[in-house]
């Protein structure tokens, strides 16, 4: 049976306007990518008023010409007095509250509030900085993000009411990004931990439990003073789950990611069995799915990254065949999950997302090299290692030098092979990898 073509008029207009991917269009509109998928489906839902305005601004065409059918009502489903779903009364109060599970938050009770120009500019700059993660060198992006956070703190002091809530949410996102740069690329875990705990505080002030949960979950991976995960780490993760439980807006992807964070803690503690059980639960959560989109800032997790992490965990557990199978399965998931390939082909937007996925792909190739080295296939191991090193030129952070050393040392018995000599030459052609071998060259 053929699949329905979907809303081809919107898809064609989007591409013609320069938005090559649904993800790029979603970022421009400030919505989740799933919302764009729904609009490009065979039966697109009528957008909210603020979304309608954003679509018309982005594409320069009216909604009907883009394949949407106006529902009953003089204002596209809103009542004559403007008090339809998502409308805001003249006194500034929300005319209709979303469904609640009994524990409401300020963020849950606010539906598309208008923001002042300074706050909206700050939020737009926050989105722009987030989009540069993975494409701009950390030495450049980190100072810019710190300066933006300082602007946010000043804005927070000067605002009140809804403007303050929205400014706080954008500041929390900025601090979350600061921590990610500090932890993953600058190797500054203690500083990252401080950024994430501050992000948690500001997210709570913004009334955003998911953002608060994300900040605490990241902080759960910061080692204590002894270099190992301690009780504070366990408390952060427990509190992160509690924060996510305060709202019904958590997506399947977000809940699965919390399982993966806990799995990573178990890997670091040496319990790969517990980690694999948690990964299995995350896979079940993703397979069940759900109608809820993840928040716009939650852009670092998906099925491909879950498979990549699972493959690395299986490798650590010595289950080589399953590790190989899972790692190979992760590669097409990474390149088809709205990101495109290295050259910007496919459905990717050719920008930041491509580089972000290349970072994960680099680690997958490194894991595959370890798998094949342990399995006694030096030709395959060298091939994967060369692919990993080749990607170091297009990513802003190198594969962990210790990981590269481990692969190379596993291949030392095969030093006479041409493939290993080729790998050596390639390693010394990539500045990001030279430091890993400065004292190890034969």
Short mmCIF file of C-alpha atoms in Angstrom, two decimals:
data_model
loop_
_atom_site.label_atom_id
_atom_site.label_comp_id
_atom_site.label_asym_id
_atom_site.label_seq_id
_atom_site.Cartn_x
_atom_site.Cartn_y
_atom_site.Cartn_z
CA UNK A 1 0.00 0.00 0.00
CA UNK A 2 1.37 3.42 -0.97
CA UNK A 3 1.87 5.92 1.78
CA UNK A 4 -0.10 9.18 1.43
CA UNK A 5 1.92 11.95 -0.13
CA UNK A 6 1.18 14.33 2.70
CA UNK A 7 0.91 18.10 2.50
CA UNK A 8 3.17 18.56 -0.51
CA UNK A 9 2.22 22.21 -0.90
CA UNK A 10 3.72 23.10 2.47
CA UNK A 11 6.76 20.90 1.87
CA UNK A 12 7.44 22.50 -1.52
CA UNK A 13 7.02 26.03 -0.14
CA UNK A 14 9.33 25.23 2.77
CA UNK A 15 12.10 23.93 0.52
CA UNK A 16 11.65 26.82 -1.92
CA UNK A 17 12.06 29.26 0.97
CA UNK A 18 15.42 27.71 1.84
CA UNK A 19 14.43 25.43 4.72
CA UNK A 20 15.87 22.17 3.45
CA UNK A 21 14.88 20.16 6.52
CA UNK A 22 11.87 20.02 8.77
CA UNK A 23 14.21 20.63 11.69
CA UNK A 24 15.48 23.90 10.20
CA UNK A 25 11.91 25.08 9.57
CA UNK A 26 10.85 24.10 13.09
CA UNK A 27 13.76 26.09 14.56
CA UNK A 28 12.79 29.15 12.51
CA UNK A 29 9.21 28.95 13.77
CA UNK A 30 10.12 28.10 17.37
CA UNK A 31 8.17 24.82 17.37
CA UNK A 32 9.10 21.14 17.69
CA UNK A 33 10.00 19.17 14.60
CA UNK A 34 7.08 16.82 15.23
CA UNK A 35 4.73 19.75 14.82
CA UNK A 36 6.17 20.41 11.36
CA UNK A 37 5.76 16.71 10.52
CA UNK A 38 2.08 16.95 11.45
CA UNK A 39 1.63 20.02 9.26
CA UNK A 40 3.26 18.15 6.34
CA UNK A 41 1.10 15.07 6.86
CA UNK A 42 -1.89 14.12 4.71
CA UNK A 43 -4.29 15.77 7.21
CA UNK A 44 -2.46 18.80 8.64
CA UNK A 45 -4.00 20.34 11.77
CA UNK A 46 -4.85 24.04 11.73
CA UNK A 47 -2.00 25.95 13.45
CA UNK A 48 -2.48 28.20 16.44
CA UNK A 49 -2.71 31.95 15.84
CA UNK A 50 0.93 32.65 16.73
CA UNK A 51 2.06 29.70 14.60
CA UNK A 52 -0.05 30.90 11.66
CA UNK A 53 1.62 34.29 11.78
CA UNK A 54 5.07 32.69 11.95
CA UNK A 55 4.37 30.41 8.97
CA UNK A 56 3.08 33.28 6.83
CA UNK A 57 6.14 35.42 7.74
CA UNK A 58 8.55 32.58 6.95
CA UNK A 59 7.02 31.49 3.64
CA UNK A 60 5.21 34.60 2.43
CA UNK A 61 2.01 32.75 1.55
CA UNK A 62 -1.41 32.36 3.11
CA UNK A 63 -2.34 29.20 5.00
CA UNK A 64 -4.92 27.90 2.49
CA UNK A 65 -2.37 27.99 -0.35
CA UNK A 66 -0.04 25.94 1.90
CA UNK A 67 -2.48 23.04 2.15
CA UNK A 68 -4.24 23.95 5.40
CA UNK A 69 -8.03 23.87 5.73
CA UNK A 70 -9.53 26.55 7.94
CA UNK A 71 -11.80 25.04 10.62
CA UNK A 72 -15.17 26.42 11.58
CA UNK A 73 -15.10 29.81 13.28
CA UNK A 74 -14.41 33.35 12.13
CA UNK A 75 -10.78 33.28 13.26
CA UNK A 76 -9.62 29.84 12.30
CA UNK A 77 -11.08 28.01 15.26
CA UNK A 78 -10.76 30.85 17.76
CA UNK A 79 -14.02 32.20 19.11
CA UNK A 80 -15.19 35.67 18.01
CA UNK A 81 -13.89 37.29 21.19
CA UNK A 82 -10.49 35.68 20.76
CA UNK A 83 -10.96 33.29 23.67
CA UNK A 84 -10.35 30.09 21.75
CA UNK A 85 -7.71 27.51 22.59
CA UNK A 86 -4.44 29.21 23.45
CA UNK A 87 -5.92 32.71 23.40
CA UNK A 88 -4.98 35.35 25.94
CA UNK A 89 -7.56 37.73 27.42
CA UNK A 90 -7.05 41.48 27.37
CA UNK A 91 -6.16 41.40 31.06
CA UNK A 92 -3.22 39.12 30.19
CA UNK A 93 -4.62 35.95 31.76
CA UNK A 94 -4.79 32.70 29.87
CA UNK A 95 -8.31 32.08 28.64
CA UNK A 96 -7.92 28.32 28.76
CA UNK A 97 -5.57 26.21 30.85
CA UNK A 98 -4.00 23.00 29.55
CA UNK A 99 -4.91 19.71 31.08
CA UNK A 100 -3.21 19.14 34.43
CA UNK A 101 -2.30 16.06 36.35
CA UNK A 102 -2.93 17.85 39.61
CA UNK A 103 0.47 19.48 40.03
CA UNK A 104 0.44 22.67 37.99
CA UNK A 105 3.42 24.89 37.27
CA UNK A 106 3.61 28.44 36.04
CA UNK A 107 5.02 27.24 32.69
CA UNK A 108 2.10 24.81 32.30
CA UNK A 109 -0.40 27.61 32.88
CA UNK A 110 1.04 30.03 30.32
CA UNK A 111 -0.03 29.61 26.71
CA UNK A 112 2.00 31.55 24.15
CA UNK A 113 2.36 34.78 26.16
CA UNK A 114 3.56 37.84 24.33
CA UNK A 115 7.09 38.92 25.20
CA UNK A 116 8.62 42.39 25.14
CA UNK A 117 11.14 43.11 22.40
CA UNK A 118 14.24 42.81 24.65
CA UNK A 119 13.09 39.45 25.99
CA UNK A 120 12.18 38.14 22.54
CA UNK A 121 15.57 39.28 21.21
CA UNK A 122 17.29 37.46 24.08
CA UNK A 123 15.32 34.28 23.38
CA UNK A 124 16.16 34.47 19.66
CA UNK A 125 19.86 34.89 20.46
CA UNK A 126 19.63 31.87 22.78
CA UNK A 127 18.26 29.76 19.93
CA UNK A 128 21.04 31.02 17.66
CA UNK A 129 23.77 30.09 20.13
CA UNK A 130 22.28 26.64 20.64
CA UNK A 131 22.29 26.08 16.88
CA UNK A 132 26.02 26.80 16.75
CA UNK A 133 26.91 24.04 19.21
CA UNK A 134 28.99 21.47 17.36
CA UNK A 135 29.91 23.79 14.49
CA UNK A 136 31.70 26.67 16.21
CA UNK A 137 34.97 26.02 18.04
CA UNK A 138 34.46 25.79 21.83
CA UNK A 139 37.07 28.52 22.39
CA UNK A 140 34.81 30.87 20.43
CA UNK A 141 31.37 29.61 21.46
CA UNK A 142 32.03 29.42 25.21
CA UNK A 143 32.91 33.10 25.77
CA UNK A 144 29.94 34.13 23.61
CA UNK A 145 27.64 31.93 25.67
CA UNK A 146 29.01 33.29 28.95
CA UNK A 147 28.47 36.85 27.75
CA UNK A 148 24.93 35.96 26.71
CA UNK A 149 24.28 34.48 30.16
CA UNK A 150 25.49 37.73 31.76
CA UNK A 151 23.02 39.62 29.57
CA UNK A 152 20.29 37.25 30.71
CA UNK A 153 21.06 37.83 34.38
CA UNK A 154 20.82 41.57 33.86
CA UNK A 155 17.58 41.16 31.92
CA UNK A 156 16.18 39.06 34.76
CA UNK A 157 16.83 41.88 37.21
CA UNK A 158 14.96 44.35 35.00
CA UNK A 159 11.85 42.33 34.18
CA UNK A 160 8.75 41.14 35.98
CA UNK A 161 5.72 38.97 35.35
CA UNK A 162 5.64 36.95 32.16
CA UNK A 163 8.65 38.70 30.70
CA UNK A 164 10.65 37.56 33.71
CA UNK A 165 9.45 33.97 33.31
CA UNK A 166 10.44 33.88 29.65
CA UNK A 167 13.79 35.56 30.32
CA UNK A 168 14.47 33.04 33.07
CA UNK A 169 13.67 30.14 30.75
CA UNK A 170 16.05 31.43 28.07
CA UNK A 171 18.76 32.05 30.68
CA UNK A 172 18.37 28.50 31.98
CA UNK A 173 18.77 27.18 28.41
CA UNK A 174 21.92 29.30 28.03
CA UNK A 175 23.42 27.97 31.26
CA UNK A 176 22.55 24.43 30.18
CA UNK A 177 24.48 25.04 26.95
CA UNK A 178 27.41 26.50 28.91
CA UNK A 179 27.62 23.32 30.93
CA UNK A 180 27.51 21.11 27.85
CA UNK A 181 30.41 23.01 26.28
CA UNK A 182 32.41 22.94 29.51
CA UNK A 183 31.81 19.25 30.16
CA UNK A 184 32.05 17.68 26.72
CA UNK A 185 34.47 19.89 24.81
CA UNK A 186 36.51 21.92 27.29
CA UNK A 187 36.88 19.04 29.80
CA UNK A 188 35.95 21.25 32.77
CA UNK A 189 33.54 19.05 34.74
CA UNK A 190 33.49 21.06 37.98
CA UNK A 191 32.66 24.26 36.13
CA UNK A 192 30.03 22.44 34.11
CA UNK A 193 28.46 21.19 37.32
CA UNK A 194 28.15 24.75 38.62
CA UNK A 195 26.59 25.91 35.35
CA UNK A 196 24.02 23.10 35.43
CA UNK A 197 23.06 23.66 39.06
CA UNK A 198 22.57 27.35 38.34
CA UNK A 199 20.51 26.37 35.27
CA UNK A 200 18.34 24.25 37.55
CA UNK A 201 17.71 27.16 39.90
CA UNK A 202 16.76 29.53 37.09
CA UNK A 203 14.59 26.90 35.38
CA UNK A 204 12.63 26.48 38.59
CA UNK A 205 12.18 30.23 38.74
CA UNK A 206 10.87 30.05 35.16
CA UNK A 207 8.42 27.35 36.24
CA UNK A 208 9.86 24.88 33.71
CA UNK A 209 10.20 21.44 35.34
CA UNK A 210 11.54 19.75 32.19
CA UNK A 211 14.36 22.26 31.83
CA UNK A 212 15.09 21.90 35.55
CA UNK A 213 15.12 18.12 35.11
CA UNK A 214 17.54 18.31 32.18
CA UNK A 215 19.95 20.49 34.16
CA UNK A 216 19.98 18.11 37.13
CA UNK A 217 20.34 15.03 34.93
CA UNK A 218 23.42 16.56 33.30
CA UNK A 219 24.81 17.44 36.72
CA UNK A 220 24.39 13.79 37.76
CA UNK A 221 27.27 12.88 35.42
CA UNK A 222 29.78 15.24 37.06
CA UNK A 223 32.27 13.29 39.21
CA UNK A 224 32.88 14.27 42.82
CA UNK A 225 36.19 15.32 44.32
CA UNK A 226 37.44 11.74 44.32
CA UNK A 227 36.93 11.53 40.57
CA UNK A 228 33.98 9.14 40.90
CA UNK A 229 30.22 9.61 40.91
CA UNK A 230 29.09 10.09 44.51
CA UNK A 231 25.89 10.40 46.52
CA UNK A 232 25.31 13.93 45.24
CA UNK A 233 25.22 12.51 41.72
CA UNK A 234 22.58 9.96 42.70
CA UNK A 235 20.52 12.71 44.37
CA UNK A 236 20.70 14.88 41.26
CA UNK A 237 19.37 12.05 39.09
CA UNK A 238 16.60 11.21 41.55
CA UNK A 239 15.59 14.88 41.68
CA UNK A 240 15.73 15.08 37.88
CA UNK A 241 13.20 12.27 37.61
CA UNK A 242 11.04 13.98 40.23
CA UNK A 243 11.13 17.26 38.29
CA UNK A 244 10.08 15.48 35.09
CA UNK A 245 7.25 13.85 37.03
CA UNK A 246 5.83 17.24 37.97
CA UNK A 247 4.50 17.77 34.45
CA UNK A 248 2.66 15.72 31.86
CA UNK A 249 4.59 17.39 29.04
CA UNK A 250 7.61 15.05 29.14
CA UNK A 251 8.05 13.38 25.75
CA UNK A 252 8.99 9.74 25.25
CA UNK A 253 12.43 10.88 24.06
CA UNK A 254 13.02 12.89 27.22
CA UNK A 255 12.01 10.03 29.52
CA UNK A 256 14.17 7.60 27.54
CA UNK A 257 17.10 10.00 27.84
CA UNK A 258 16.78 10.01 31.63
CA UNK A 259 17.12 6.20 31.50
CA UNK A 260 20.27 6.59 29.40
CA UNK A 261 21.76 9.08 31.87
CA UNK A 262 21.23 6.56 34.65
CA UNK A 263 22.68 3.84 32.42
CA UNK A 264 25.80 5.94 31.88
CA UNK A 265 26.15 6.27 35.65
CA UNK A 266 25.99 2.48 35.94
CA UNK A 267 28.63 2.08 33.22
CA UNK A 268 30.94 4.39 35.14
CA UNK A 269 30.29 2.36 38.27
CA UNK A 270 31.21 -0.80 36.34
CA UNK A 271 27.74 -2.39 36.30
CA UNK A 272 27.10 -2.94 32.59
CA UNK A 273 24.29 -5.39 33.37
CA UNK A 274 22.28 -2.68 35.12
CA UNK A 275 23.14 -0.24 32.34
CA UNK A 276 21.83 -2.61 29.66
CA UNK A 277 18.59 -3.13 31.58
CA UNK A 278 18.07 0.63 31.69
CA UNK A 279 18.86 0.90 27.98
CA UNK A 280 16.28 -1.80 27.30
CA UNK A 281 13.70 0.22 29.20
CA UNK A 282 14.64 3.33 27.22
CA UNK A 283 14.11 1.38 23.99
CA UNK A 284 10.67 0.29 25.20
CA UNK A 285 9.75 3.89 26.05
CA UNK A 286 10.83 5.08 22.59
CA UNK A 287 9.00 2.24 20.84
CA UNK A 288 5.75 3.20 22.59
CA UNK A 289 6.29 6.81 21.58
CA UNK A 290 3.68 9.44 22.27
CA UNK A 291 2.06 12.52 20.86
CA UNK A 292 4.07 15.00 22.89
CA UNK A 293 6.95 16.86 21.28
CA UNK A 294 10.11 17.39 23.23
CA UNK A 295 10.96 21.02 23.99
CA UNK A 296 12.86 22.92 21.33
CA UNK A 297 16.09 22.94 23.36
CA UNK A 298 16.06 19.14 23.76
CA UNK A 299 18.08 18.44 20.61
CA UNK A 300 20.80 16.03 21.72
CA UNK A 301 19.04 12.66 21.86
CA UNK A 302 17.21 10.25 19.59
CA UNK A 303 17.12 6.61 18.44
CA UNK A 304 20.50 6.85 16.72
CA UNK A 305 22.26 8.13 19.80
CA UNK A 306 20.55 5.55 21.96
CA UNK A 307 21.78 2.77 19.65
CA UNK A 308 25.29 4.26 19.64
CA UNK A 309 25.40 4.31 23.44
CA UNK A 310 24.02 0.78 23.65
CA UNK A 311 26.68 -0.47 21.24
CA UNK A 312 29.44 1.09 23.33
CA UNK A 313 27.99 -0.45 26.48
CA UNK A 314 27.85 -3.90 24.85
CA UNK A 315 31.47 -3.46 23.81
CA UNK A 316 32.40 -2.69 27.42
CA UNK A 317 30.59 -5.84 28.49
CA UNK A 318 32.64 -7.90 26.02
CA UNK A 319 29.63 -8.86 23.88
CA UNK A 320 31.38 -8.22 20.59
CA UNK A 321 28.85 -9.65 18.13
CA UNK A 322 25.92 -7.73 19.60
CA UNK A 323 28.07 -4.61 19.93
CA UNK A 324 29.02 -4.76 16.25
CA UNK A 325 25.43 -5.30 15.18
CA UNK A 326 24.10 -2.45 17.33
CA UNK A 327 26.83 0.01 16.36
CA UNK A 328 26.31 -0.65 12.66
CA UNK A 329 22.57 -0.19 13.14
CA UNK A 330 23.15 3.19 14.78
CA UNK A 331 24.93 4.71 11.77
CA UNK A 332 21.96 4.94 9.37
CA UNK A 333 19.79 6.10 12.28
CA UNK A 334 22.20 8.95 12.89
CA UNK A 335 22.27 9.98 9.25
CA UNK A 336 18.52 9.77 8.71
CA UNK A 337 17.14 11.32 11.90
CA UNK A 338 16.72 14.76 10.37
CA UNK A 339 20.41 15.50 10.11
CA UNK A 340 21.80 14.39 6.75
CA UNK A 341 25.23 12.99 6.01
CA UNK A 342 28.70 14.49 6.19
CA UNK A 343 28.24 16.41 2.96
CA UNK A 344 24.91 17.87 3.93
CA UNK A 345 23.00 15.54 1.61
CA UNK A 346 19.73 13.78 2.35
CA UNK A 347 17.24 15.45 4.65
CA UNK A 348 19.76 17.36 6.76
CA UNK A 349 20.07 21.11 6.69
CA UNK A 350 23.81 20.97 6.02
CA UNK A 351 24.51 23.00 9.14
CA UNK A 352 25.07 22.48 12.83
CA UNK A 353 23.10 19.27 13.13
CA UNK A 354 25.34 17.52 10.61
CA UNK A 355 28.43 18.29 12.66
CA UNK A 356 26.71 17.31 15.90
CA UNK A 357 25.89 13.90 14.45
CA UNK A 358 29.43 13.58 13.10
CA UNK A 359 30.66 13.81 16.68
CA UNK A 360 28.55 10.80 17.60
CA UNK A 361 29.53 9.02 14.40
CA UNK A 362 33.20 9.50 15.28
CA UNK A 363 32.67 7.69 18.59
CA UNK A 364 30.75 4.89 16.84
CA UNK A 365 33.62 4.31 14.39
CA UNK A 366 36.03 4.27 17.33
CA UNK A 367 33.90 1.64 19.07
CA UNK A 368 33.71 -0.44 15.89
CA UNK A 369 37.50 -0.26 15.59
CA UNK A 370 37.78 -1.63 19.14
CA UNK A 371 35.28 -4.37 18.36
CA UNK A 372 37.22 -5.54 15.30
CA UNK A 373 40.59 -5.27 17.06
CA UNK A 374 39.26 -7.46 19.89
CA UNK A 375 37.79 -9.86 17.32
CA UNK A 376 41.17 -10.25 15.61
CA UNK A 377 40.37 -8.43 12.35
CA UNK A 378 43.06 -5.73 12.00
CA UNK A 379 42.03 -4.74 8.48
CA UNK A 380 38.47 -3.92 9.56
CA UNK A 381 39.72 -2.25 12.77
CA UNK A 382 42.08 0.02 10.84
CA UNK A 383 39.33 0.86 8.39
CA UNK A 384 36.98 2.04 11.14
CA UNK A 385 39.79 3.85 12.96
CA UNK A 386 40.65 5.74 9.76
CA UNK A 387 37.02 6.79 9.39
CA UNK A 388 36.99 8.04 12.97
CA UNK A 389 40.19 10.03 12.49
CA UNK A 390 38.89 11.41 9.20
CA UNK A 391 35.88 12.87 11.00
CA UNK A 392 38.12 14.71 13.46
CA UNK A 393 38.66 17.30 10.73
CA UNK A 394 34.97 18.20 10.58
CA UNK A 395 34.05 18.10 14.27
CA UNK A 396 34.90 20.64 16.92
CA UNK A 397 35.98 18.08 19.50
CA UNK A 398 38.29 15.13 19.07
CA UNK A 399 37.64 11.54 19.91
CA UNK A 400 38.99 10.85 23.40
CA UNK A 401 42.79 10.43 22.93
CA UNK A 402 42.82 7.57 25.43
CA UNK A 403 40.29 5.72 23.27
CA UNK A 404 42.50 6.18 20.20
CA UNK A 405 45.51 4.87 22.12
CA UNK A 406 43.57 1.77 23.17
CA UNK A 407 42.62 0.96 19.58
CA UNK A 408 46.17 1.50 18.35
CA UNK A 409 47.73 -0.59 21.10
CA UNK A 410 45.29 -3.43 20.41
CA UNK A 411 46.61 -3.41 16.84
CA UNK A 412 50.32 -3.38 17.76
CA UNK A 413 50.75 -7.14 17.07
CA UNK A 414 49.83 -6.32 13.47
CA UNK A 415 52.32 -3.46 13.10
CA UNK A 416 53.74 -5.00 9.91
CA UNK A 417 50.44 -4.64 8.08
CA UNK A 418 50.07 -1.84 5.59
CA UNK A 419 46.68 -0.84 6.98
CA UNK A 420 48.23 0.07 10.35
CA UNK A 421 50.95 2.11 8.66
CA UNK A 422 48.23 3.97 6.77
CA UNK A 423 46.46 4.67 10.04
CA UNK A 424 49.68 6.02 11.57
CA UNK A 425 50.17 8.40 8.67
CA UNK A 426 46.59 9.60 8.86
CA UNK A 427 46.82 10.17 12.60
CA UNK A 428 49.80 12.46 12.18
CA UNK A 429 47.94 14.46 9.56
CA UNK A 430 45.19 15.46 11.99
CA UNK A 431 46.22 18.00 14.66
CA UNK A 432 43.42 16.82 16.96
CA UNK A 433 44.99 13.36 17.14
CA UNK A 434 48.72 14.19 17.31
CA UNK A 435 48.74 14.66 21.08
CA UNK A 436 47.43 11.17 21.60
CA UNK A 437 50.51 9.63 19.98
CA UNK A 438 53.32 12.08 20.70
CA UNK A 439 55.06 9.58 23.00
CA UNK A 440 53.87 6.36 21.34
CA UNK A 441 55.12 6.47 17.74
CA UNK A 442 57.16 3.41 16.72
#
